[in-house]
Each structure stands twice: as structure tokens, then as C-alpha cells.
Coordinates of C-alpha atoms and ligand atoms in Angstrom, one line a residue:
Chain A
M1292 CA -73.0 -25.3 55.8
I1293 CA -75.9 -23.6 54.3
R1294 CA -77.1 -21.0 56.2
P1295 CA -81.0 -20.9 56.0
D1296 CA -81.1 -17.5 56.1
I1297 CA -80.1 -17.6 52.4
F1298 CA -83.4 -18.9 51.4
T1299 CA -85.5 -16.1 53.6
K1300 CA -83.4 -13.6 52.1
T1301 CA -83.9 -14.9 48.7
A1302 CA -87.6 -15.4 49.1
V1303 CA -87.8 -11.6 50.1
V1304 CA -85.6 -10.2 46.9
L1305 CA -88.1 -12.7 44.7
K1306 CA -91.2 -11.3 46.1
N1307 CA -89.8 -7.5 45.6
I1308 CA -88.8 -8.5 41.9
Y1309 CA -92.5 -10.2 41.4
D1310 CA -94.2 -6.9 42.8
K1311 CA -91.7 -4.1 40.9
Q1312 CA -89.4 -5.2 38.1
L1313 CA -91.8 -8.1 36.6
P1314 CA -94.5 -5.1 35.9
E1315 CA -91.7 -3.2 34.4
L1316 CA -90.9 -5.7 32.2
R1317 CA -94.2 -6.7 31.0
Q1318 CA -94.4 -3.0 30.1
T1319 CA -91.3 -2.5 28.2
K1320 CA -91.2 -3.3 24.4
D1321 CA -87.9 -2.9 23.4
W1322 CA -85.6 -5.6 23.7
Q1323 CA -82.7 -3.4 24.9
G1324 CA -85.0 -2.3 27.5
K1325 CA -86.0 -5.8 28.5
Y1326 CA -82.5 -7.0 28.6
R1327 CA -81.5 -3.9 30.7
I1328 CA -84.0 -5.0 33.6
L1329 CA -83.5 -8.8 32.9
M1330 CA -79.5 -8.3 33.7
T1331 CA -79.8 -6.3 36.9
L1332 CA -82.3 -8.5 38.4
G1333 CA -79.4 -10.6 39.8
K1334 CA -77.8 -7.8 41.6
E1335 CA -80.6 -7.8 44.3
L1336 CA -79.9 -11.6 45.1
P1337 CA -78.5 -12.3 48.5
A1338 CA -74.5 -13.0 48.5
F1339 CA -74.0 -16.8 47.3
D1340 CA -71.1 -18.1 49.4
I1341 CA -68.6 -19.6 46.8
E1342 CA -68.3 -22.6 48.8
W1343 CA -71.5 -23.6 47.6
H1344 CA -70.7 -24.0 44.4
R1345 CA -70.4 -27.6 44.7
D1346 CA -71.0 -30.2 42.2
E1347 CA -74.1 -31.6 44.0
F1348 CA -75.6 -28.5 43.6
L1349 CA -74.7 -27.8 39.9
V1350 CA -76.9 -27.6 37.2
Q1351 CA -75.1 -27.4 33.7
G1352 CA -76.0 -25.9 30.7
C1353 CA -74.0 -25.8 27.7
E1354 CA -72.7 -22.4 27.8
S1355 CA -73.2 -21.5 31.6
K1356 CA -73.5 -23.0 35.1
A1357 CA -76.0 -22.7 37.8
W1358 CA -75.9 -23.8 41.2
L1359 CA -79.5 -24.5 43.0
L1360 CA -80.0 -24.8 46.8
H1361 CA -83.2 -26.2 48.2
Y1362 CA -84.9 -26.3 51.5
Q1363 CA -88.3 -27.6 52.4
D1364 CA -90.0 -26.0 55.3
P1365 CA -90.8 -28.9 57.5
I1366 CA -94.1 -27.3 59.0
T1367 CA -95.9 -25.8 55.9
A1368 CA -94.2 -28.3 53.4
R1369 CA -93.5 -25.5 51.0
H1370 CA -90.1 -25.7 48.9
F1371 CA -87.8 -22.7 49.1
W1372 CA -84.9 -22.1 46.8
A1373 CA -81.8 -20.1 46.3
F1374 CA -79.1 -20.3 43.5
D1375 CA -76.4 -18.9 41.9
S1376 CA -75.2 -18.5 38.0
D1377 CA -71.9 -17.4 36.3
A1378 CA -74.1 -15.6 33.7
R1379 CA -75.9 -12.4 33.9
I1380 CA -79.0 -13.2 31.7
V1381 CA -79.2 -16.8 32.6
K1382 CA -79.6 -15.6 36.4
G1383 CA -82.3 -12.9 35.2
L1384 CA -84.0 -15.9 33.5
I1385 CA -83.9 -18.4 36.6
I1386 CA -85.0 -15.4 38.6
L1387 CA -88.2 -15.4 36.3
L1388 CA -88.9 -18.9 36.9
L1389 CA -88.3 -18.6 40.7
V1390 CA -90.7 -15.6 41.3
Q1391 CA -93.3 -17.9 40.1
L1392 CA -92.1 -21.1 42.0
N1393 CA -90.8 -20.2 45.3
G1394 CA -92.7 -21.2 48.2
L1395 CA -94.9 -23.5 46.3
T1396 CA -96.3 -26.7 48.0
A1397 CA -95.5 -30.1 46.1
E1398 CA -98.8 -30.2 44.5
Q1399 CA -98.8 -26.4 43.3
L1400 CA -95.2 -27.3 41.7
A1401 CA -96.7 -30.1 39.8
E1402 CA -99.2 -27.7 38.1
A1403 CA -96.7 -24.8 37.6
T1404 CA -96.2 -23.9 34.0
P1405 CA -93.2 -21.0 34.8
E1406 CA -92.2 -21.2 30.9
L1407 CA -95.4 -19.5 30.0
L1408 CA -94.2 -16.2 31.3
L1409 CA -90.9 -16.4 29.2
S1410 CA -93.2 -16.7 26.0
E1411 CA -95.7 -14.2 27.4
L1412 CA -92.8 -11.6 28.0
Q1413 CA -91.5 -12.2 24.4
L1414 CA -87.8 -11.8 25.6
Q1415 CA -86.8 -12.8 22.4
Q1416 CA -88.0 -15.4 19.8
N1417 CA -85.2 -17.7 20.8
I1418 CA -85.3 -17.9 24.6
S1419 CA -86.7 -21.0 25.9
L1420 CA -85.8 -23.7 28.1
S1421 CA -83.3 -25.0 26.3
R1422 CA -80.3 -27.1 27.3
S1423 CA -78.1 -24.5 26.1
N1424 CA -79.0 -22.0 28.7
G1425 CA -79.6 -24.8 31.4
L1426 CA -83.0 -23.2 32.2
L1427 CA -84.6 -26.7 31.4
A1428 CA -82.5 -28.3 33.6
V1429 CA -83.2 -26.1 36.6
L1430 CA -86.8 -26.4 36.0
N1431 CA -86.5 -30.3 35.8
K1432 CA -84.2 -30.1 39.0
I1433 CA -86.9 -28.2 41.0
K1434 CA -89.8 -30.3 39.6
A1435 CA -87.7 -33.3 40.5
V1436 CA -88.2 -32.5 44.5
I1437 CA -91.7 -33.4 44.1
Chain B
M1272 CA -62.8 -10.9 -4.1
N1273 CA -62.4 -13.2 -6.9
F1274 CA -65.7 -15.1 -7.0
D1275 CA -69.3 -13.8 -7.1
L1276 CA -70.6 -13.7 -3.6
S1277 CA -74.3 -13.2 -4.4
A1278 CA -74.3 -16.1 -7.0
L1279 CA -72.5 -18.0 -4.3
R1280 CA -75.0 -17.8 -1.7
Q1281 CA -77.8 -18.5 -4.1
E1282 CA -76.5 -21.9 -4.2
F1283 CA -77.1 -22.4 -0.7
P1284 CA -80.9 -22.4 0.0
F1285 CA -80.6 -21.7 3.7
F1286 CA -79.9 -18.1 3.1
S1287 CA -83.3 -17.6 1.2
A1288 CA -85.0 -19.3 4.0
H1289 CA -83.4 -17.0 6.6
P1290 CA -82.4 -13.9 5.2
E1291 CA -82.8 -12.1 8.7
W1292 CA -80.0 -14.3 10.1
I1293 CA -76.0 -13.6 9.7
Y1294 CA -74.7 -17.1 10.4
L1295 CA -71.3 -17.2 12.0
D1296 CA -71.2 -20.6 13.7
N1297 CA -69.6 -22.1 10.6
A1298 CA -67.0 -24.3 12.6
A1299 CA -70.0 -25.9 14.2
T1300 CA -71.6 -27.1 10.8
L1301 CA -71.5 -25.6 7.2
H1302 CA -74.4 -24.9 5.1
K1303 CA -75.1 -27.0 2.1
P1304 CA -75.5 -26.1 -1.6
Q1305 CA -78.4 -27.1 -3.5
A1306 CA -76.3 -29.9 -5.3
V1307 CA -75.8 -31.8 -2.0
F1308 CA -79.5 -32.1 -1.4
D1309 CA -80.1 -32.9 -5.1
A1310 CA -77.9 -35.9 -4.6
M1311 CA -79.2 -37.2 -1.7
N1312 CA -82.7 -36.5 -3.0
E1313 CA -82.2 -38.6 -6.3
F1314 CA -80.6 -41.2 -4.3
Y1315 CA -83.2 -42.1 -2.1
R1316 CA -86.1 -41.4 -5.0
S1317 CA -84.7 -43.3 -7.6
Q1318 CA -81.8 -45.5 -6.1
N1319 CA -82.4 -46.6 -2.8
S1320 CA -81.4 -50.1 -1.9
N1321 CA -78.9 -51.4 0.4
V1322 CA -75.2 -51.7 -0.4
H1323 CA -73.1 -54.8 -1.1
R1324 CA -75.5 -57.2 -0.1
S1325 CA -78.1 -58.1 -2.8
A1326 CA -77.4 -59.2 -6.1
H1327 CA -80.1 -57.3 -7.7
G1328 CA -79.8 -54.6 -9.9
L1329 CA -80.7 -51.7 -7.9
S1330 CA -78.3 -52.8 -5.0
Q1331 CA -75.5 -52.8 -7.5
Q1332 CA -76.9 -49.0 -8.5
A1333 CA -76.7 -48.1 -5.0
T1334 CA -73.3 -49.6 -4.4
T1335 CA -72.2 -48.2 -7.4
A1336 CA -73.4 -44.8 -6.2
F1337 CA -71.9 -45.3 -2.9
E1338 CA -68.6 -46.6 -4.0
T1339 CA -68.1 -43.5 -6.4
A1340 CA -68.4 -41.3 -3.6
R1341 CA -65.7 -43.2 -1.7
T1342 CA -63.5 -42.9 -4.8
T1343 CA -64.3 -38.9 -5.0
V1344 CA -63.1 -38.7 -1.6
A1345 CA -60.1 -40.8 -2.2
Q1346 CA -59.1 -38.7 -5.2
F1347 CA -60.0 -35.2 -3.1
L1348 CA -57.4 -36.3 -0.6
N1349 CA -54.9 -38.0 -3.2
A1350 CA -54.9 -41.1 -1.3
R1351 CA -53.5 -44.2 -2.9
F1352 CA -56.3 -46.4 -2.9
S1353 CA -60.2 -46.3 -2.2
H1354 CA -60.0 -48.7 0.7
E1355 CA -58.1 -46.3 2.7
I1356 CA -61.1 -44.1 2.8
I1357 CA -63.1 -45.5 5.8
W1358 CA -66.5 -44.1 6.0
T1359 CA -67.6 -43.1 9.7
S1360 CA -70.4 -41.1 11.3
G1361 CA -68.0 -38.4 11.8
T1362 CA -64.8 -37.4 13.2
T1363 CA -65.8 -38.5 16.5
A1364 CA -66.7 -42.1 15.6
G1365 CA -63.6 -42.0 13.7
F1366 CA -61.5 -41.0 16.6
N1367 CA -62.9 -43.6 18.4
Q1368 CA -62.5 -46.5 16.1
L1369 CA -58.8 -45.2 15.5
V1370 CA -58.0 -45.2 19.3
F1371 CA -59.6 -48.4 20.0
G1372 CA -58.2 -50.2 17.0
L1373 CA -54.5 -49.1 17.6
M1374 CA -54.7 -50.5 21.4
G1375 CA -53.0 -53.7 21.2
P1376 CA -51.4 -53.9 17.7
V1377 CA -49.8 -50.5 18.1
L1378 CA -50.0 -49.5 21.7
Q1379 CA -49.3 -51.1 24.8
S1380 CA -48.7 -50.3 28.4
G1381 CA -46.2 -47.9 29.1
D1382 CA -46.4 -46.5 25.4
R1383 CA -47.0 -42.6 25.0
V1384 CA -49.1 -40.6 22.7
L1385 CA -48.7 -37.2 22.3
I1386 CA -51.7 -34.5 21.8
S1387 CA -51.8 -30.5 21.9
S1388 CA -53.5 -28.2 24.5
M1389 CA -55.8 -27.5 21.6
E1390 CA -57.4 -30.8 21.0
H1391 CA -61.4 -30.8 20.6
H1392 CA -62.7 -33.4 22.9
A1393 CA -62.8 -36.1 20.0
N1394 CA -59.0 -36.2 20.3
I1395 CA -59.1 -36.4 23.9
V1396 CA -61.6 -38.4 25.5
P1397 CA -61.3 -41.5 23.2
W1398 CA -57.7 -41.9 24.7
H1399 CA -59.1 -41.8 28.4
I1400 CA -61.9 -44.7 27.2
H1401 CA -59.7 -46.8 25.1
A1402 CA -56.2 -46.1 25.8
L1403 CA -55.1 -44.6 29.4
P1404 CA -56.9 -47.6 31.2
F1405 CA -54.4 -50.0 29.7
G1406 CA -51.3 -47.9 30.7
V1407 CA -50.9 -45.5 28.0
E1408 CA -49.6 -42.3 28.7
L1409 CA -50.8 -39.0 27.4
D1410 CA -48.4 -36.0 26.8
V1411 CA -49.6 -32.5 25.8
V1412 CA -48.0 -30.0 23.7
P1413 CA -48.3 -26.7 25.5
L1414 CA -49.4 -23.2 23.8
T1415 CA -47.4 -20.4 22.9
A1416 CA -48.2 -17.1 24.6
D1417 CA -49.9 -16.1 21.5
H1418 CA -52.1 -19.3 21.9
R1419 CA -50.4 -21.2 19.1
F1420 CA -48.8 -24.7 19.0
D1421 CA -45.6 -24.7 20.5
M1422 CA -43.2 -25.9 18.0
A1423 CA -40.2 -25.9 20.4
A1424 CA -41.9 -27.8 23.2
F1425 CA -43.3 -30.1 20.5
E1426 CA -39.6 -31.1 19.2
E1427 CA -38.7 -31.7 23.0
L1428 CA -41.7 -33.9 23.6
L1429 CA -41.0 -35.8 20.7
Q1430 CA -37.7 -37.2 22.8
L1431 CA -40.1 -39.1 24.6
K1432 CA -40.6 -41.2 21.7
P1433 CA -44.4 -41.0 21.6
K1434 CA -45.9 -44.1 19.4
V1435 CA -48.7 -41.8 18.1
V1436 CA -48.9 -37.9 17.5
S1437 CA -52.2 -36.8 17.2
I1438 CA -53.0 -32.8 16.4
S1439 CA -55.7 -30.9 14.9
H1440 CA -54.9 -29.4 11.5
V1441 CA -56.7 -26.1 12.6
S1442 CA -58.0 -25.5 16.3
N1443 CA -61.6 -25.3 16.5
A1444 CA -61.9 -22.9 19.2
L1445 CA -59.2 -20.4 18.1
G1446 CA -58.9 -21.0 14.2
H1447 CA -55.3 -21.1 14.1
I1448 CA -53.5 -23.4 11.5
Q1449 CA -50.9 -25.8 12.9
Q1450 CA -47.7 -26.0 10.6
V1451 CA -48.9 -29.7 9.6
A1452 CA -46.1 -30.4 7.3
D1453 CA -43.2 -29.6 9.9
I1454 CA -45.2 -31.7 12.6
V1455 CA -45.8 -34.5 10.3
R1456 CA -42.3 -34.5 9.2
L1457 CA -40.8 -34.3 12.9
A1458 CA -43.1 -36.8 14.2
K1459 CA -42.2 -39.1 11.6
A1460 CA -38.5 -38.6 12.2
A1461 CA -39.0 -39.4 15.9
G1462 CA -40.7 -42.9 14.7
A1463 CA -44.3 -41.9 15.8
I1464 CA -47.5 -42.7 13.6
V1465 CA -49.0 -39.3 12.9
V1466 CA -52.9 -38.6 13.2
L1467 CA -54.2 -35.1 11.9
D1468 CA -58.0 -34.0 13.2
G1469 CA -58.9 -32.4 10.0
A1470 CA -62.4 -31.6 11.4
Q1471 CA -61.7 -28.1 10.6
G1472 CA -58.5 -28.2 8.6
I1473 CA -60.3 -29.9 5.4
V1474 CA -62.3 -26.8 4.4
W1475 CA -59.6 -24.6 4.7
Q1476 CA -56.7 -26.0 2.5
R1477 CA -56.6 -29.0 -0.2
I1478 CA -55.0 -31.8 1.8
D1479 CA -52.6 -34.2 -0.3
V1480 CA -52.4 -37.3 2.0
Q1481 CA -49.3 -38.5 0.0
A1482 CA -47.4 -35.3 -0.1
L1483 CA -48.0 -34.8 3.6
D1484 CA -47.0 -38.3 4.3
V1485 CA -49.9 -38.5 7.0
D1486 CA -50.8 -41.8 8.2
F1487 CA -54.4 -40.8 9.3
Y1488 CA -56.7 -38.0 8.7
L1489 CA -59.9 -37.8 9.7
F1490 CA -63.2 -35.2 9.2
S1491 CA -66.8 -35.0 9.2
G1492 CA -69.0 -34.3 6.2
H1493 CA -71.3 -31.7 7.7
K1494 CA -68.0 -29.4 8.1
L1495 CA -66.9 -29.8 4.5
Y1496 CA -70.5 -28.5 2.8
G1497 CA -71.8 -32.1 3.4
P1498 CA -74.4 -33.8 5.2
T1499 CA -74.2 -34.8 8.8
G1500 CA -73.9 -38.6 9.9
I1501 CA -70.8 -39.2 7.5
G1502 CA -67.5 -38.7 8.0
V1503 CA -64.0 -40.3 6.7
L1504 CA -60.9 -42.0 8.5
Y1505 CA -58.3 -41.8 5.8
G1506 CA -55.5 -44.2 6.9
K1507 CA -52.6 -45.6 5.0
T1508 CA -53.2 -49.2 4.1
R1509 CA -50.6 -50.8 6.3
Y1510 CA -52.0 -48.9 9.5
L1511 CA -55.5 -49.6 8.9
A1512 CA -54.4 -53.2 8.3
L1513 CA -53.5 -52.9 12.2
L1514 CA -56.6 -51.4 13.4
R1515 CA -58.8 -53.9 15.4
P1516 CA -62.6 -53.1 14.6
L1517 CA -64.5 -51.4 17.1
L1518 CA -67.3 -52.2 15.9
G1519 CA -68.6 -56.1 14.6
G1520 CA -71.5 -57.3 12.8
G1521 CA -72.7 -57.5 9.3
E1522 CA -70.7 -56.6 6.2
M1523 CA -67.4 -56.5 8.2
I1524 CA -66.8 -60.2 8.3
K1525 CA -65.6 -63.1 6.1
T1526 CA -67.1 -66.1 7.9
V1527 CA -69.1 -66.3 11.3
S1528 CA -69.3 -69.4 13.2
F1529 CA -71.0 -69.3 16.7
T1530 CA -67.4 -69.5 18.3
Q1531 CA -65.7 -67.2 16.2
S1532 CA -65.5 -65.0 13.0
S1533 CA -62.7 -63.9 10.3
W1534 CA -62.8 -60.3 9.3
N1535 CA -63.5 -58.8 5.9
D1536 CA -61.0 -56.7 3.8
L1537 CA -60.5 -53.1 4.1
P1538 CA -62.5 -51.1 4.0
Y1539 CA -65.4 -53.0 4.9
R1540 CA -63.5 -54.6 7.7
L1541 CA -63.9 -51.2 9.7
E1542 CA -67.8 -50.4 8.5
A1543 CA -69.9 -52.8 10.2
G1544 CA -73.6 -52.5 9.7
T1545 CA -75.5 -50.7 7.1
P1546 CA -73.7 -47.2 6.1
N1547 CA -75.2 -43.9 5.8
I1548 CA -75.3 -44.4 2.2
A1549 CA -77.4 -41.4 1.4
A1550 CA -74.8 -39.0 3.2
A1551 CA -71.8 -40.8 1.7
V1552 CA -73.4 -39.7 -1.9
G1553 CA -74.0 -36.2 -0.5
L1554 CA -70.6 -35.8 0.9
G1555 CA -69.6 -36.9 -2.4
A1556 CA -71.4 -34.3 -4.3
A1557 CA -70.3 -31.7 -1.7
I1558 CA -66.9 -32.4 -2.6
L1559 CA -67.6 -32.4 -6.5
W1560 CA -69.2 -29.0 -5.9
L1561 CA -66.2 -27.9 -4.0
Q1562 CA -63.7 -29.0 -6.8
Q1563 CA -65.7 -26.5 -9.1
Q1564 CA -64.9 -23.6 -6.6
D1565 CA -61.7 -21.4 -6.6
L1566 CA -60.3 -22.6 -3.3
T1567 CA -57.5 -20.0 -3.0
A1568 CA -60.0 -17.3 -3.7
F1569 CA -62.2 -18.6 -0.7
Q1570 CA -59.1 -18.6 1.7
Q1571 CA -58.5 -15.0 0.5
H1572 CA -61.8 -14.3 1.3
K1573 CA -62.1 -15.8 4.7
T1574 CA -58.7 -14.0 5.3
A1575 CA -60.0 -10.8 4.8
L1576 CA -63.3 -11.4 6.7
V1577 CA -61.5 -12.3 9.8
Q1578 CA -59.0 -9.2 9.2
R1579 CA -61.9 -6.8 8.9
F1580 CA -63.5 -8.2 12.0
Y1581 CA -60.5 -8.5 14.1
D1582 CA -59.7 -4.7 13.2
G1583 CA -63.1 -3.8 13.8
C1584 CA -63.2 -5.7 17.2
K1585 CA -59.8 -3.6 18.0
Q1586 CA -62.0 -0.5 18.1
I1587 CA -64.3 -2.0 20.6
P1588 CA -63.3 -1.2 24.0
L1589 CA -62.6 -4.0 26.7
L1590 CA -62.7 -6.9 24.2
D1591 CA -60.4 -9.7 24.8
L1592 CA -59.2 -11.4 21.5
L1593 CA -58.0 -15.0 21.8
S1594 CA -57.4 -15.7 18.3
G1595 CA -55.0 -13.7 16.1
P1596 CA -55.8 -12.8 12.4
T1597 CA -52.7 -14.4 11.1
T1598 CA -52.8 -18.2 9.8
N1599 CA -56.0 -18.2 11.0
A1600 CA -58.6 -20.6 9.2
G1601 CA -61.7 -18.2 9.7
I1602 CA -62.2 -18.1 13.4
V1603 CA -62.0 -15.1 16.0
A1604 CA -62.5 -16.1 19.7
L1605 CA -63.0 -13.2 22.0
N1606 CA -64.4 -12.1 25.8
L1607 CA -65.6 -9.0 27.0
K1608 CA -63.7 -8.3 30.0
N1609 CA -65.5 -9.7 33.4
E1610 CA -68.5 -10.8 31.5
H1611 CA -69.6 -14.3 30.9
P1612 CA -69.4 -15.3 27.0
A1613 CA -73.0 -16.5 27.4
D1614 CA -74.3 -13.2 28.2
L1615 CA -72.7 -11.7 24.9
A1616 CA -73.7 -14.4 22.6
T1617 CA -77.5 -13.9 23.9
L1618 CA -77.5 -10.3 23.0
L1619 CA -76.1 -11.1 19.7
D1620 CA -78.6 -14.0 19.1
Q1621 CA -81.3 -11.3 20.0
Q1622 CA -79.8 -9.5 16.9
N1623 CA -80.4 -12.5 15.0
I1624 CA -76.1 -12.9 14.9
A1625 CA -75.6 -16.8 15.4
V1626 CA -72.3 -17.5 17.2
R1627 CA -71.5 -19.9 19.8
A1628 CA -70.7 -19.3 23.2
G1629 CA -68.8 -21.8 25.8
T1630 CA -65.5 -23.9 25.8
H1631 CA -66.5 -25.5 22.4
C1632 CA -65.5 -28.9 23.2
A1633 CA -62.1 -27.9 24.1
M1634 CA -62.3 -27.5 28.2
P1635 CA -58.6 -28.1 28.6
L1636 CA -57.7 -25.4 26.4
F1637 CA -59.6 -23.0 28.4
N1638 CA -58.1 -24.2 31.6
T1639 CA -54.9 -23.7 29.9
M1640 CA -55.4 -20.2 28.6
N1641 CA -57.3 -19.5 32.4
V1642 CA -60.5 -18.3 30.6
K1643 CA -64.0 -19.5 31.2
G1644 CA -64.9 -19.7 27.6
S1645 CA -65.3 -17.4 24.8
V1646 CA -67.8 -16.4 22.1
R1647 CA -66.5 -18.0 18.9
F1648 CA -67.4 -16.0 15.4
S1649 CA -66.5 -18.5 12.5
F1650 CA -66.7 -17.4 9.2
A1651 CA -66.9 -19.4 5.7
C1652 CA -66.8 -18.7 1.9
Y1653 CA -70.5 -17.5 2.0
N1654 CA -70.1 -14.5 4.6
S1655 CA -70.0 -11.1 3.2
F1656 CA -68.1 -7.8 4.4
D1657 CA -71.6 -6.4 4.8
E1658 CA -72.1 -9.3 7.5
V1659 CA -69.2 -8.2 9.1
D1660 CA -69.8 -4.7 9.7
R1661 CA -73.0 -5.5 10.6
T1662 CA -71.7 -8.2 13.2
L1663 CA -69.6 -5.5 14.5
A1664 CA -72.5 -2.9 15.2
A1665 CA -74.5 -5.6 16.7
L1666 CA -71.4 -6.5 19.0
T1667 CA -71.0 -2.7 19.8
T1668 CA -74.6 -2.9 20.9
A1669 CA -74.5 -5.8 23.3
V1670 CA -71.1 -4.5 24.8
E1671 CA -72.8 -1.1 25.5
L1672 CA -75.7 -3.1 27.1
L1673 CA -73.5 -5.0 29.2
S1674 CA -71.1 -2.3 30.2
E1675 CA -74.1 -0.1 31.4
Ligands
PLP984 C1 -61.2 -29.7 15.5 C2 -62.6 -31.0 15.6 N1 -62.3 -32.2 15.9 C3 -63.4 -33.1 16.1 C4 -64.7 -32.4 15.8 C5 -65.8 -33.6 16.1 O1 -66.4 -33.7 15.0 P1 -68.0 -34.3 14.9 O2 -68.8 -33.6 15.8 O3 -68.3 -34.1 13.6 O4 -67.9 -35.7 15.0 C6 -65.1 -31.2 15.5 C7 -66.0 -30.7 15.5 O5 -66.7 -29.7 16.3 C8 -63.9 -30.3 15.7 O6 -64.0 -28.9 15.3

């Protein structure tokens, strides 16, 4: 069973990251500093039940895995997400996508371009939406709910 | 070092295009010397025609270039005949042809095939697709505690009388070199047809297929300084003659009516369709280039690179080394305790060190070792000690960041 509070708890964490760590990331110029922040983002997430590491939720990257849960609020029609990944940096990167996408309506999701933030933060020349880190698959899965 | 490394590097245009990168993903694909580009360029610019089809002089020139490349490979492997060299698009395609081709003529329901725990998916999945559904059974040689091919267990498994033994010459995930001479001898004594996956082995040592007495040997051009899209399935004539063609179409037939076709002779019978002519020419050029190099010096250099890197890793806390430095063709696989290999690889990538993380197309191996995956550092003749030292420094930085 998926407890619905995983979505509310995740939403709170994402909001906090958006308000606090995202501005920090924007200001940090050296790559080590950026990665230090990125790698701690996942620590704030609510515990993800190992039982949810199921194939139906799996988003497979070449190097790492992620599990993505979805919930649509029946009243507001907004889409909410919760997730886990076995790699820390990928976890941080997915958080950077979700801080922009969590709680959006289908129309807003369709127009969102969360990948722009990744290039804006200049996390590195090579981090992008790629098959190898699984970010593209995560974004596709999110957009597929529309 | 018995060769001039900076002169060698200058033959590889990649390094002047990307001086900022340290390329340690050589087991995935090697860079190519200028001689390979020249040959392919020349082919497309002045010889381009289809092969074997047309009587015109241009086609004959192309055919000559293409067949000369085949002869170059045959001589390189010391095959008895050129027709024992079957062009494929790579090791993977070769295995699919081989396994499909053995089913029926050689393998029937109830027969056994023996592979090892270290195999690449290319030597696993084709058996799943083409053999297991027809009742063939797959046995697996286990690993020793130090992640080597378990020779004693192998000898025992041979008592199950496998019809085919199919083993990697060098493990792509660990770099460990198998004792192929012993493996072939024992397997043949047990009556098996012996296949070696040479994708990683071919660049390590010169193979004499006749002296080794191996029945099939497969490799990819791109892991031998050649282009992608070309590979070789070597087989002894009497076994190649048994293989059912996986691909049907042009060039592989003698006669075709609407109801039946009769097949062409070797090697064409197993080469349906227009082949990758330019890539074959490129692989021929790569082999000619390699034959001018001092292969023993390359081996010694790679061994020294691995040893230096391995010794350096021993000084970095919390690293788990999955590979050993001896009888190793140039690969060190490792993990940082309690961290995901992808994180380590990303932090190295950030420092312009190209390595690969994951299970390296050998998922069963990692399940056997009970680890999630690894970061793989694979060295080639053109890597330098300076690159090893800079990589160790970058690795230290990455480990420190992850351990904070
Ligand atoms: C041992 C081994 N076998 C087979 C293959 C498959 O080669 P290719 O992808 O060129 O077909 C590889 C390549 O990674 C390999 O290392």
C-alpha cells in the first residue's frame, strides 16, 4: 500500500529545497560546492518504503535506478510525485526536476521545461537529460501522465 | 617503456581534439589511429562500389579492397583459409549468428552448453533466445574467491559433456585473462566445440587460432583500433559449414525460386546483404597498423599502468577492488564502500575522466559477486603514467566528496 502522506511529506521537502538550497546552488560557483549541496538534497526526503522498489514504479537508467510514485489530487487535478533512487547525485538531480514540476496541473506540465534549470546551474558540461543517468526517462514518465 | 608514447598518441587524432580528457573507457571502445581514417576515406572517395555484384572494374576494385581486408584478418589470426573469416557487424551479431546456426545441426533438445559467470550479455542472451526455448541447457562455471575462472569447477562441469563450451578470453568487467590454452585443451578433450569471446582478448595478445585449436573466435573491430559496425566470426571450416544462416537475402544464395533457395559457399553463405565494406577496409588498416607496433611492449605498458593504478588505489581509503593486478589485460573495477558506482563515475566525469559505471553488460557476474555494479577503469596502450597519477588524484577528490 502506498501511504498518501508520502506525497504530502515529499511536497513539503521539495518546497523547502526550492526556497533554501536552490538559491544556494545558484550562488555556489565551484563544482565541488555544487555537488556537495546536490548530494545532500536527498537526505531530506521522507523514508521511501523498500516495498515500493517495484518494477511497476521503476525508471531504469543505464547506471542507476529510480522508482517514481504518482498521485493526482481528485479535486485540484494537480499531479504529485514521490521517488527514490539508488544513486545520490541522480537523486539530487531528480529533486531539481521535481521542485519545478511537483503539484502542477496537466496543462502546466505540458509546458514545463525543467531541464533548463540544469543547464542554468551549470552543474557540469555533461550532466543533461541522458539515458545513462535516467533523467530523461524520469521526465518522460512524468510527462506521460498528461 | 619500449616505445615512444607521445609519438604513438600523435597517431590518434582524438587526443589532439580532446587534450582535456583522460580516456579510461577503452574496454567500451578504443580510439583509432589516423591510418584507419585514411583507409576508409580513401575507400569512399575513390573506390566506392558494391562488392561481388557487378562485373565493372570499380566493383572489382571495391571487392579486392574488401577481400584483402578479409585476408589481412585471416593472416592476423593465422586462420587456414580466408573463408573462415565471416564478417559480422560486431561480436554481438556474431554470437547471434553462431548460436542460431548451431541449433539443429549441432545442438538439440537435452544438449548442454557451458559458459562462465563472467560472460558478457552477448554470450548469454543469444543462448536464451535461440537455444534454451528448444530444450538446450546452460551450465555456468563459477568464480573463485578472487573473481577468477574456476578451473577445477570447469573440469568437473565438463563431465556433464557439454556440446559447446563458450567462454570469454578476457573478462570485460574485471580484466582477468582466462587461461584459454588450458580451457580449449580440456574442453576439446571432453568432446566439446569451443567458442572464445575475443572482444576484449584480441587487443591483448596475438591469437593463433590454429595453434590454439579453437573452433570459433569472435571479436569486434572497434575494440581493435578499428571502426564500429564491423566484427569477425572466425570458425573452422568444418564447423562453419554446419551453421544455419541467421540472415537470408542477397549474396548468400546460389539459386532462388519462389519456393526454395540453395545457399552459397562460405564465407558468403553467412554474409547476407551488403556488408559494411568501408568498415572492413578500416579494420584491415587497423590490423596492418597494429602489426607494425610492438605488441609485447604494449602488454608490458598496460600491465605497468594497471599495477600503478592498483597500487595507488590501495592508498585510498574505503575502496573495494574487484580486479586483481596480475593476469589482467588492462582493467581495474572498483567500488567505494557503501556508495553507488554512478556517483563516483559522475564525480570523475566532472573532472574529465571518462570511465564507465554499472554492471558492464555482465549483470549475472555482479549478482554472483553480490555487488550492485562497479566503476571500471580500462587502460590502453596510449594511456600514460601521468594520466594514471592524475586519475588517482581525481579519484581521491571524488572519494573525499562522497565521504564527507
Ligand atoms: C567480452 C565482450 N563480449 C562481447 C561484447 C560485445 O561487443 P559489441 O558490442 O561490439 O558487439 C563486448 C563489448 O562490450 C565485450 O566486452
